[in-house]
Amino acid sequence: MAECKQFPMVREVPYMGVIWVVYQASLRGFVNGDPDWCNLGQGQPEVGEMAGDVPRINRIDLQPCDHAYGPVGGTLEVRQAIADMINRQYRQGKMPYGPDNISFASGGRLALTRLYTILADGCRIAYKNPDYTAYEDYLYGLRNRCMLLPIYAKPEDAFKIPAERLAEIIHQEKIDCFVFSNPCNPTGEVIRGDVLKGYVETARRENCLLGCDEFYSHFIYNEDGSPANGPVSALEFVEDVNEDPVVCFDGLTKSYRYPGWRAGWAVGPAHIIEQINRAASAVDGGPSMLTQRATLQAIKPERVAVTTQALRNEFAKKRALMLKELKDMGIYPAQAPSGTFYIWACIKDLPEPINNADDFFFACLDKKVMTVPGHFFDVRPHRVRPAVEPYRHWVRLSYGPDMATLQKGLARMKEVVERYRR
C-alpha cells in the first residue's frame, strides 16, 4: 500500500502476515465463512463441536457487578481460577502460583503489548528468527530506546535454539530479555523437557527475563505423531514463582478454541505482574467483565482435561493428513512439527516459479487456497529487508480448519503443483 502524503503525522503500519493474506484474498472475493475458500493460512483452530469434547459454551450468565468496570489485571475470582489451573497442570508438589501472579487481558497480543510497554530504556532484548509475526511491530516501537539482537534459528536444528547456544548468547551479549513462542508459530517446533529446563535455568542464572508465549501449549504431539498426554510450559521448571524472571502467556484463543473471546493472561513474579497491571491502566483500561465471566466457565477442572485431549486427538489426525499430502507433492518440513497446528514447509524442490513463497501464494490463491509466505516470520524490527529473502522457500501452512476444508484445500494445492510440473 502506497504511503499517504496527506497524513505525514501517521506512520505506515505494515500488514501482519495473515492479515495481508486475508486482504489479498478479499480482493479476489473472499469473505469469512465462504465455503468455497480454503484458508490454510489461518491462525485459529476450528471452533465448532468436536468429537470427544464437551459441548461448546454458547451463553453466559452475568452478575450485577459485571456491568461495572473491573480491575485492570482481572478480577480476583478469574485470577485465582487461572492460578489453580496452572498449579494443577504444572506445579504439583512445588511452590504454587497465586492470583497476584496473574494478569488477565483482552487477548494474547494485548498481554504481550503490556509486557513490552514496561521494558526499561537501554534494555538489551533478544528475539528469535523465525517467530511470530507480531513481534516485529512490538519491537519496532522499542528500536530507539532498546538494543534489539536477533538470534537466528538454523534449519539443521529444525529451527530450534539449543539450550547451550541460548545460554552462551545470553551470557556473552548480556541479554536482559528474550521473548519467544513455544510451541513455535510458525515452525511447530517445541522446546520441552531438559532443553526448556535449561532455558529457565539460564534465565535464573543470568537474571534475564524469559518471556514464553505459550498459546499453543496444549497442541503437543509425540514423536510418532500421536497426541501427547498433556501440555508443555516453562512454568513447570520455575523454582520460586516470585524470584525467577519467567513470564508466560496463554489464554483461550488456541487450546480452548475460543479465539473470538479475546481472553489471555500473563503469569509471572508478582512484582512484574504489578508493573504490567499499572501499564494496563493506560494501555487498555482492563479486560471485559463478560469475557472473564465466560472464562470462569471454560476453565472449570471438569472441562479442561476433556477439551484439550479431544483437541489433540483431532488435530493429530489433521497433522498426519497434511504431512502425507505435502510429501506426495514434494513439500517437506524441516522436521515433523511436534506442536501447534502449523507446518513450516519447504517448497524449494517445486518447479519454478512456485518454489518462491510469494509465487506459490498467488498460484494457490487462484484456486481459492490461502497460505502464508515465510518472509512474514522473518522478524526485522528496523524494517530493513534483505535483497534476497532468507525464507523465500518456506511457507506456513495451517491445519486449523475442519477436516473437510483441509482435504479440499490440499487437493487444490496438489492441482497447482501438478500444473507447474507438466
CSV table of C-alpha atoms in Angstrom, one decimal:
chain,number,residue,atom,x,y,z
A,1,MET,CA,0.0,0.0,0.0
A,2,ALA,CA,1.4,3.4,-1.0
A,3,GLU,CA,2.3,5.9,1.7
A,4,CYS,CA,-0.3,8.6,2.2
A,5,LYS,CA,1.2,12.0,1.9
A,6,GLN,CA,-2.0,13.7,3.2
A,7,PHE,CA,-1.3,12.5,6.7
A,8,PRO,CA,2.5,12.6,7.3
A,9,MET,CA,2.0,12.5,11.1
A,10,VAL,CA,0.8,8.9,10.8
A,11,ARG,CA,3.4,6.1,10.3
A,12,GLU,CA,2.6,3.4,7.7
A,13,VAL,CA,1.8,0.2,9.6
A,14,PRO,CA,2.6,-2.9,7.6
A,15,TYR,CA,0.2,-5.8,7.4
A,16,MET,CA,0.9,-8.8,9.6
A,17,GLY,CA,1.2,-12.0,7.6
A,18,VAL,CA,-2.3,-13.4,8.0
A,19,ILE,CA,-3.9,-10.0,7.6
A,20,TRP,CA,-2.0,-9.4,4.3
A,21,VAL,CA,-3.1,-12.9,3.2
A,22,VAL,CA,-6.8,-12.1,4.0
A,23,TYR,CA,-6.5,-8.7,2.3
A,24,GLN,CA,-5.2,-10.2,-0.9
A,25,ALA,CA,-7.9,-12.9,-0.8
A,26,SER,CA,-10.6,-10.3,-0.2
A,27,LEU,CA,-9.5,-8.6,-3.4
A,28,ARG,CA,-10.5,-11.8,-5.1
A,29,GLY,CA,-13.8,-12.2,-3.4
A,30,PHE,CA,-13.0,-13.9,-0.1
A,31,VAL,CA,-15.3,-13.3,2.9
A,32,ASN,CA,-15.2,-15.2,6.2
A,33,GLY,CA,-17.4,-18.2,6.1
A,34,ASP,CA,-17.4,-18.6,2.3
A,35,PRO,CA,-17.4,-22.5,1.9
A,36,ASP,CA,-15.7,-22.2,-1.5
A,37,TRP,CA,-12.5,-20.9,0.1
A,38,CYS,CA,-9.9,-22.9,1.9
A,39,ASN,CA,-7.9,-20.8,4.4
A,40,LEU,CA,-4.8,-22.9,5.1
A,41,GLY,CA,-3.1,-19.8,6.3
A,42,GLN,CA,-5.5,-19.2,9.2
A,43,GLY,CA,-4.1,-18.6,12.7
A,44,GLN,CA,-7.1,-20.0,14.6
A,45,PRO,CA,-8.3,-23.5,15.2
A,46,GLU,CA,-11.7,-24.7,14.1
A,47,VAL,CA,-14.3,-23.5,16.6
A,48,GLY,CA,-17.3,-25.9,16.2
A,49,GLU,CA,-18.3,-29.0,18.0
A,50,MET,CA,-15.5,-31.7,18.1
A,51,ALA,CA,-15.6,-35.4,18.7
A,52,GLY,CA,-14.9,-36.3,22.4
A,53,ASP,CA,-15.2,-32.7,23.5
A,54,VAL,CA,-17.7,-31.2,26.0
A,55,PRO,CA,-20.4,-29.0,24.4
A,56,ARG,CA,-19.3,-25.6,23.2
A,57,ILE,CA,-20.2,-22.7,25.6
A,58,ASN,CA,-22.8,-20.6,23.8
A,59,ARG,CA,-24.2,-18.5,26.6
A,60,ILE,CA,-23.1,-16.9,29.9
A,61,ASP,CA,-25.0,-15.7,32.9
A,62,LEU,CA,-23.9,-12.3,34.3
A,63,GLN,CA,-23.8,-10.9,37.8
A,64,PRO,CA,-24.8,-7.4,38.6
A,65,CYS,CA,-21.2,-6.4,39.2
A,66,ASP,CA,-20.3,-7.5,35.7
A,67,HIS,CA,-21.8,-4.2,34.3
A,68,ALA,CA,-19.2,-2.1,36.1
A,69,TYR,CA,-15.5,-1.6,35.3
A,70,GLY,CA,-13.4,-4.3,36.7
A,71,PRO,CA,-9.8,-4.4,37.9
A,72,VAL,CA,-7.2,-3.7,35.2
A,73,GLY,CA,-5.5,-7.0,35.7
A,74,GLY,CA,-8.7,-9.1,36.1
A,75,THR,CA,-11.0,-10.0,38.9
A,76,LEU,CA,-9.7,-11.9,41.9
A,77,GLU,CA,-12.1,-14.7,41.0
A,78,VAL,CA,-10.7,-15.3,37.5
A,79,ARG,CA,-7.1,-14.8,38.5
A,80,GLN,CA,-7.5,-17.4,41.3
A,81,ALA,CA,-9.1,-19.8,38.9
A,82,ILE,CA,-6.3,-19.5,36.4
A,83,ALA,CA,-3.7,-19.9,39.2
A,84,ASP,CA,-5.4,-23.0,40.4
A,85,MET,CA,-5.5,-24.5,36.9
A,86,ILE,CA,-1.7,-23.7,36.4
A,87,ASN,CA,-0.9,-25.3,39.7
A,88,ARG,CA,-2.8,-28.5,38.8
A,89,GLN,CA,-1.1,-28.7,35.4
A,90,TYR,CA,2.5,-27.7,36.2
A,91,ARG,CA,3.1,-27.1,39.9
A,92,GLN,CA,2.2,-30.4,41.8
A,93,GLY,CA,4.4,-30.5,44.9
A,94,LYS,CA,6.0,-27.2,44.0
A,95,MET,CA,5.6,-23.5,45.2
A,96,PRO,CA,2.2,-22.5,43.8
A,97,TYR,CA,1.2,-19.5,41.8
A,98,GLY,CA,-1.4,-17.2,43.3
A,99,PRO,CA,-3.8,-14.5,42.0
A,100,ASP,CA,-1.1,-11.9,42.4
A,101,ASN,CA,1.0,-13.8,39.8
A,102,ILE,CA,-1.7,-13.5,37.1
A,103,SER,CA,-2.7,-10.6,34.8
A,104,PHE,CA,-5.8,-11.1,32.6
A,105,ALA,CA,-6.0,-9.3,29.3
A,106,SER,CA,-8.3,-9.0,26.3
A,107,GLY,CA,-6.3,-11.4,24.2
A,108,GLY,CA,-2.7,-12.6,23.8
A,109,ARG,CA,-1.4,-9.7,21.7
A,110,LEU,CA,-2.6,-7.2,24.4
A,111,ALA,CA,-1.0,-9.3,27.2
A,112,LEU,CA,2.3,-9.2,25.2
A,113,THR,CA,1.9,-5.5,24.5
A,114,ARG,CA,1.7,-4.8,28.2
A,115,LEU,CA,5.0,-6.6,28.8
A,116,TYR,CA,6.9,-4.7,26.0
A,117,THR,CA,5.5,-1.5,27.5
A,118,ILE,CA,7.2,-2.0,30.8
A,119,LEU,CA,10.7,-2.8,29.5
A,120,ALA,CA,13.3,-0.3,30.6
A,121,ASP,CA,15.2,2.1,28.5
A,122,GLY,CA,18.5,0.6,27.4
A,123,CYS,CA,17.2,-3.0,27.8
A,124,ARG,CA,19.0,-5.5,25.6
A,125,ILE,CA,16.3,-7.6,24.0
A,126,ALA,CA,17.0,-10.8,22.1
A,127,TYR,CA,14.4,-12.2,19.7
A,128,LYS,CA,14.3,-15.4,17.6
A,129,ASN,CA,14.0,-15.8,13.9
A,130,PRO,CA,11.7,-17.1,12.5
A,131,ASP,CA,9.0,-16.4,15.0
A,132,TYR,CA,5.5,-14.9,15.5
A,133,THR,CA,4.9,-12.0,13.1
A,134,ALA,CA,3.6,-9.5,15.7
A,135,TYR,CA,6.9,-9.4,17.5
A,136,GLU,CA,8.3,-7.2,14.7
A,137,ASP,CA,5.8,-4.4,15.5
A,138,TYR,CA,6.2,-4.8,19.3
A,139,LEU,CA,10.0,-4.4,18.8
A,140,TYR,CA,9.7,-1.6,16.3
A,141,GLY,CA,8.4,0.7,19.0
A,142,LEU,CA,11.4,-0.1,21.1
A,143,ARG,CA,14.1,0.3,18.4
A,144,ASN,CA,15.2,3.8,19.5
A,145,ARG,CA,15.4,3.1,23.3
A,146,CYS,CA,16.5,-0.5,23.5
A,147,MET,CA,19.1,-2.7,21.9
A,148,LEU,CA,17.5,-5.4,19.7
A,149,LEU,CA,19.5,-8.5,19.0
A,150,PRO,CA,18.3,-11.3,16.6
A,151,ILE,CA,19.1,-15.0,17.3
A,152,TYR,CA,18.7,-17.0,14.0
A,153,ALA,CA,17.4,-20.5,14.4
A,154,LYS,CA,19.1,-22.8,11.9
A,155,PRO,CA,17.3,-25.3,9.6
A,156,GLU,CA,19.7,-28.0,10.6
A,157,ASP,CA,18.4,-27.6,14.2
A,158,ALA,CA,14.8,-27.8,12.9
A,159,PHE,CA,14.7,-24.0,13.7
A,160,LYS,CA,15.2,-24.6,17.4
A,161,ILE,CA,17.7,-22.8,19.5
A,162,PRO,CA,19.6,-25.4,21.6
A,163,ALA,CA,19.8,-24.6,25.3
A,164,GLU,CA,23.6,-24.3,25.3
A,165,ARG,CA,23.6,-21.9,22.4
A,166,LEU,CA,20.9,-19.7,24.1
A,167,ALA,CA,22.9,-19.7,27.3
A,168,GLU,CA,26.1,-18.7,25.5
A,169,ILE,CA,24.3,-15.8,23.7
A,170,ILE,CA,22.5,-14.5,26.8
A,171,HIS,CA,25.8,-14.5,28.7
A,172,GLN,CA,28.1,-13.1,26.1
A,173,GLU,CA,25.6,-10.4,24.8
A,174,LYS,CA,24.4,-9.5,28.3
A,175,ILE,CA,20.8,-10.0,27.3
A,176,ASP,CA,18.2,-8.6,29.6
A,177,CYS,CA,15.1,-10.1,27.9
A,178,PHE,CA,14.3,-12.9,25.5
A,179,VAL,CA,10.7,-13.4,24.3
A,180,PHE,CA,9.8,-16.4,22.1
A,181,SER,CA,6.8,-18.5,21.1
A,182,ASN,CA,6.8,-22.1,22.4
A,183,PRO,CA,5.3,-24.2,20.8
A,184,CYS,CA,6.5,-22.0,17.9
A,185,ASN,CA,4.4,-20.1,15.4
A,186,PRO,CA,5.3,-20.7,12.5
A,187,THR,CA,7.6,-23.8,12.7
A,188,GLY,CA,5.6,-26.0,15.0
A,189,GLU,CA,8.7,-27.0,17.0
A,190,VAL,CA,8.5,-27.4,20.7
A,191,ILE,CA,11.1,-26.6,23.4
A,192,ARG,CA,10.4,-29.1,26.2
A,193,GLY,CA,11.9,-31.3,28.9
A,194,ASP,CA,15.6,-30.7,29.7
A,195,VAL,CA,16.0,-28.2,27.0
A,196,LEU,CA,13.2,-26.0,28.3
A,197,LYS,CA,14.5,-26.5,31.8
A,198,GLY,CA,17.9,-25.3,30.5
A,199,TYR,CA,16.2,-22.1,29.2
A,200,VAL,CA,14.7,-21.4,32.6
A,201,GLU,CA,18.0,-22.1,34.4
A,202,THR,CA,19.8,-19.7,32.1
A,203,ALA,CA,17.2,-17.0,32.8
A,204,ARG,CA,17.6,-17.5,36.6
A,205,ARG,CA,21.4,-17.6,36.5
A,206,GLU,CA,21.8,-14.6,34.2
A,207,ASN,CA,18.8,-12.6,35.5
A,208,CYS,CA,17.4,-12.5,32.0
A,209,LEU,CA,13.6,-12.0,31.7
A,210,LEU,CA,12.3,-15.0,29.8
A,211,GLY,CA,9.0,-14.3,28.1
A,212,CYS,CA,7.3,-17.5,26.9
A,213,ASP,CA,4.4,-17.1,24.5
A,214,GLU,CA,2.6,-20.4,25.2
A,215,PHE,CA,-0.7,-20.0,23.4
A,216,TYR,CA,-0.3,-23.4,21.7
A,217,SER,CA,0.7,-25.2,24.9
A,218,HIS,CA,-1.8,-28.0,24.5
A,219,PHE,CA,-1.2,-28.7,20.8
A,220,ILE,CA,1.5,-31.3,21.6
A,221,TYR,CA,2.3,-34.5,19.7
A,222,ASN,CA,4.6,-37.4,20.4
A,223,GLU,CA,7.5,-38.3,18.1
A,224,ASP,CA,5.3,-40.8,16.2
A,225,GLY,CA,2.6,-38.1,15.6
A,226,SER,CA,0.2,-39.5,18.2
A,227,PRO,CA,-1.5,-37.0,20.6
A,228,ALA,CA,0.6,-36.4,23.7
A,229,ASN,CA,-0.9,-36.7,27.2
A,230,GLY,CA,-0.7,-33.1,28.2
A,231,PRO,CA,0.7,-29.5,27.7
A,232,VAL,CA,4.2,-28.0,27.8
A,233,SER,CA,5.1,-24.9,29.8
A,234,ALA,CA,8.2,-23.2,31.2
A,235,LEU,CA,6.1,-22.8,34.4
A,236,GLU,CA,7.0,-26.4,35.3
A,237,PHE,CA,10.6,-25.5,35.8
A,238,VAL,CA,10.2,-22.3,37.8
A,239,GLU,CA,11.6,-22.7,41.3
A,240,ASP,CA,10.5,-19.5,43.1
A,241,VAL,CA,7.4,-18.0,41.4
A,242,ASN,CA,8.3,-14.5,42.7
A,243,GLU,CA,12.0,-14.6,42.1
A,244,ASP,CA,12.6,-16.5,38.8
A,245,PRO,CA,12.4,-14.0,35.9
A,246,VAL,CA,10.0,-16.0,33.8
A,247,VAL,CA,6.7,-14.7,32.4
A,248,CYS,CA,4.4,-17.0,30.4
A,249,PHE,CA,1.5,-16.1,28.3
A,250,ASP,CA,-1.5,-18.3,27.4
A,251,GLY,CA,-5.3,-18.0,27.0
A,252,LEU,CA,-8.4,-19.4,25.5
A,253,THR,CA,-7.6,-18.4,21.9
A,254,LYS,CA,-6.0,-21.6,20.6
A,255,SER,CA,-6.1,-24.5,23.1
A,256,TYR,CA,-9.7,-23.9,24.1
A,257,ARG,CA,-10.8,-22.8,20.6
A,258,TYR,CA,-12.4,-19.6,21.7
A,259,PRO,CA,-10.4,-17.0,19.6
A,260,GLY,CA,-13.3,-14.6,19.4
A,261,TRP,CA,-13.5,-14.2,23.2
A,262,ARG,CA,-10.1,-12.4,23.2
A,263,ALA,CA,-9.1,-14.0,26.5
A,264,GLY,CA,-5.5,-14.1,27.5
A,265,TRP,CA,-3.3,-13.9,30.6
A,266,ALA,CA,0.3,-13.4,31.8
A,267,VAL,CA,1.8,-15.5,34.6
A,268,GLY,CA,4.9,-14.4,36.4
A,269,PRO,CA,6.6,-12.8,39.5
A,270,ALA,CA,4.2,-10.6,41.5
A,271,HIS,CA,6.4,-7.5,41.0
A,272,ILE,CA,6.4,-7.9,37.2
A,273,ILE,CA,2.7,-8.6,37.1
A,274,GLU,CA,2.1,-5.4,39.2
A,275,GLN,CA,4.0,-3.3,36.6
A,276,ILE,CA,2.1,-5.0,33.8
A,277,ASN,CA,-1.2,-4.1,35.5
A,278,ARG,CA,0.0,-0.5,36.0
A,279,ALA,CA,0.8,-0.3,32.3
A,280,ALA,CA,-2.6,-1.8,31.5
A,281,SER,CA,-4.4,1.1,33.2
A,282,ALA,CA,-3.0,3.4,30.4
A,283,VAL,CA,-2.7,0.9,27.6
A,284,ASP,CA,-6.1,-0.6,27.6
A,285,GLY,CA,-8.0,0.1,30.8
A,286,GLY,CA,-8.6,-3.6,31.7
A,287,PRO,CA,-10.4,-6.6,30.3
A,288,SER,CA,-14.1,-7.2,29.6
A,289,MET,CA,-16.1,-8.5,32.5
A,290,LEU,CA,-18.1,-10.6,30.1
A,291,THR,CA,-15.1,-12.4,28.9
A,292,GLN,CA,-13.9,-13.1,32.4
A,293,ARG,CA,-17.3,-14.5,33.4
A,294,ALA,CA,-17.1,-16.8,30.3
A,295,THR,CA,-13.5,-17.8,31.1
A,296,LEU,CA,-14.5,-19.0,34.6
A,297,GLN,CA,-16.9,-21.4,32.9
A,298,ALA,CA,-14.3,-22.5,30.2
A,299,ILE,CA,-11.6,-23.4,32.7
A,300,LYS,CA,-13.6,-25.5,35.1
A,301,PRO,CA,-11.5,-28.5,36.1
A,302,GLU,CA,-14.0,-31.0,34.7
A,303,ARG,CA,-13.9,-29.3,31.3
A,304,VAL,CA,-10.2,-28.6,30.7
A,305,ALA,CA,-8.8,-32.1,30.5
A,306,VAL,CA,-11.6,-33.3,28.2
A,307,THR,CA,-11.4,-30.3,25.9
A,308,THR,CA,-7.6,-30.3,25.5
A,309,GLN,CA,-7.3,-34.1,25.0
A,310,ALA,CA,-10.1,-34.0,22.4
A,311,LEU,CA,-8.2,-31.2,20.6
A,312,ARG,CA,-5.0,-33.2,20.5
A,313,ASN,CA,-6.8,-36.3,19.2
A,314,GLU,CA,-8.4,-34.4,16.3
A,315,PHE,CA,-5.5,-32.3,15.4
A,316,ALA,CA,-3.1,-35.2,15.4
A,317,LYS,CA,-5.3,-36.7,12.6
A,318,LYS,CA,-5.2,-33.5,10.6
A,319,ARG,CA,-1.4,-33.2,11.1
A,320,ALA,CA,-0.9,-36.7,9.7
A,321,LEU,CA,-3.0,-35.9,6.7
A,322,MET,CA,-1.3,-32.7,5.8
A,323,LEU,CA,2.2,-34.2,6.2
A,324,LYS,CA,1.3,-37.1,4.0
A,325,GLU,CA,-0.3,-35.0,1.3
A,326,LEU,CA,2.6,-32.5,1.3
A,327,LYS,CA,5.1,-35.3,1.0
A,328,ASP,CA,3.3,-36.5,-2.1
A,329,MET,CA,3.7,-33.0,-3.6
A,330,GLY,CA,7.4,-32.9,-2.8
A,331,ILE,CA,6.9,-30.4,0.1
A,332,TYR,CA,8.7,-31.1,3.4
A,333,PRO,CA,9.1,-29.6,6.8
A,334,ALA,CA,12.5,-29.1,8.4
A,335,GLN,CA,11.2,-31.6,10.9
A,336,ALA,CA,7.7,-33.0,11.5
A,337,PRO,CA,6.1,-30.5,13.9
A,338,SER,CA,5.7,-31.6,17.5
A,339,GLY,CA,3.3,-28.7,18.4
A,340,THR,CA,0.8,-26.1,17.1
A,341,PHE,CA,-1.4,-26.7,14.1
A,342,TYR,CA,1.2,-25.4,11.5
A,343,ILE,CA,3.6,-26.9,9.2
A,344,TRP,CA,6.7,-24.8,8.3
A,345,ALA,CA,7.1,-26.2,4.8
A,346,CYS,CA,10.0,-26.0,2.4
A,347,ILE,CA,9.0,-25.6,-1.3
A,348,LYS,CA,12.4,-25.3,-2.8
A,349,ASP,CA,12.1,-28.5,-4.7
A,350,LEU,CA,8.9,-27.4,-6.5
A,351,PRO,CA,9.2,-26.2,-10.1
A,352,GLU,CA,9.8,-22.5,-10.8
A,353,PRO,CA,8.3,-20.1,-10.2
A,354,ILE,CA,6.2,-21.7,-7.4
A,355,ASN,CA,9.3,-22.6,-5.4
A,356,ASN,CA,9.2,-19.0,-4.3
A,357,ALA,CA,6.7,-18.5,-1.4
A,358,ASP,CA,5.1,-15.4,-2.9
A,359,ASP,CA,4.6,-17.0,-6.3
A,360,PHE,CA,3.3,-20.1,-4.5
A,361,PHE,CA,0.9,-18.0,-2.5
A,362,PHE,CA,-0.6,-16.3,-5.6
A,363,ALA,CA,-0.8,-19.6,-7.6
A,364,CYS,CA,-2.7,-21.2,-4.7
A,365,LEU,CA,-4.9,-18.1,-4.3
A,366,ASP,CA,-6.1,-18.6,-7.9
A,367,LYS,CA,-7.5,-21.9,-6.6
A,368,LYS,CA,-9.1,-20.1,-3.6
A,369,VAL,CA,-6.5,-21.6,-1.2
A,370,MET,CA,-4.7,-19.3,1.3
A,371,THR,CA,-1.1,-19.9,2.6
A,372,VAL,CA,1.3,-17.5,4.3
A,373,PRO,CA,4.7,-16.7,2.7
A,374,GLY,CA,7.7,-17.3,5.0
A,375,HIS,CA,9.2,-13.8,4.9
A,376,PHE,CA,6.4,-12.6,7.2
A,377,PHE,CA,8.0,-14.6,10.0
A,378,ASP,CA,11.4,-13.0,9.4
A,379,VAL,CA,11.3,-10.6,12.3
A,380,ARG,CA,13.1,-7.3,11.4
A,381,PRO,CA,12.2,-4.6,13.9
A,382,HIS,CA,14.1,-1.9,11.9
A,383,ARG,CA,12.1,-2.7,8.8
A,384,VAL,CA,15.1,-3.1,6.6
A,385,ARG,CA,14.5,-6.1,4.2
A,386,PRO,CA,17.4,-8.0,2.7
A,387,ALA,CA,17.9,-8.1,-1.1
A,388,VAL,CA,17.3,-11.9,-1.0
A,389,GLU,CA,14.6,-13.1,1.4
A,390,PRO,CA,16.1,-15.9,3.6
A,391,TYR,CA,12.7,-17.6,3.9
A,392,ARG,CA,11.7,-17.3,0.3
A,393,HIS,CA,11.5,-21.1,0.0
A,394,TRP,CA,9.3,-21.5,3.2
A,395,VAL,CA,5.6,-21.2,3.8
A,396,ARG,CA,3.4,-21.6,6.8
A,397,LEU,CA,0.5,-24.0,6.3
A,398,SER,CA,-2.3,-24.4,8.8
A,399,TYR,CA,-4.3,-27.4,9.6
A,400,GLY,CA,-6.5,-25.3,11.8
A,401,PRO,CA,-9.6,-25.6,9.6
A,402,ASP,CA,-12.0,-28.5,9.9
A,403,MET,CA,-11.1,-31.8,8.2
A,404,ALA,CA,-13.3,-31.3,5.1
A,405,THR,CA,-11.9,-27.9,4.4
A,406,LEU,CA,-8.4,-29.2,4.9
A,407,GLN,CA,-8.9,-32.1,2.5
A,408,LYS,CA,-10.3,-29.8,-0.2
A,409,GLY,CA,-7.5,-27.2,0.2
A,410,LEU,CA,-4.8,-29.9,-0.1
A,411,ALA,CA,-6.4,-31.3,-3.2
A,412,ARG,CA,-6.5,-27.9,-4.8
A,413,MET,CA,-2.9,-27.3,-3.8
A,414,LYS,CA,-1.9,-30.6,-5.4
A,415,GLU,CA,-3.6,-29.4,-8.6
A,416,VAL,CA,-1.4,-26.3,-8.6
A,417,VAL,CA,1.8,-28.3,-8.1
A,418,GLU,CA,0.9,-30.8,-10.9
A,419,ARG,CA,0.1,-28.0,-13.3
A,420,TYR,CA,3.5,-26.5,-12.9
A,421,ARG,CA,5.2,-29.9,-13.2
A,422,ARG,CA,3.8,-30.5,-16.7
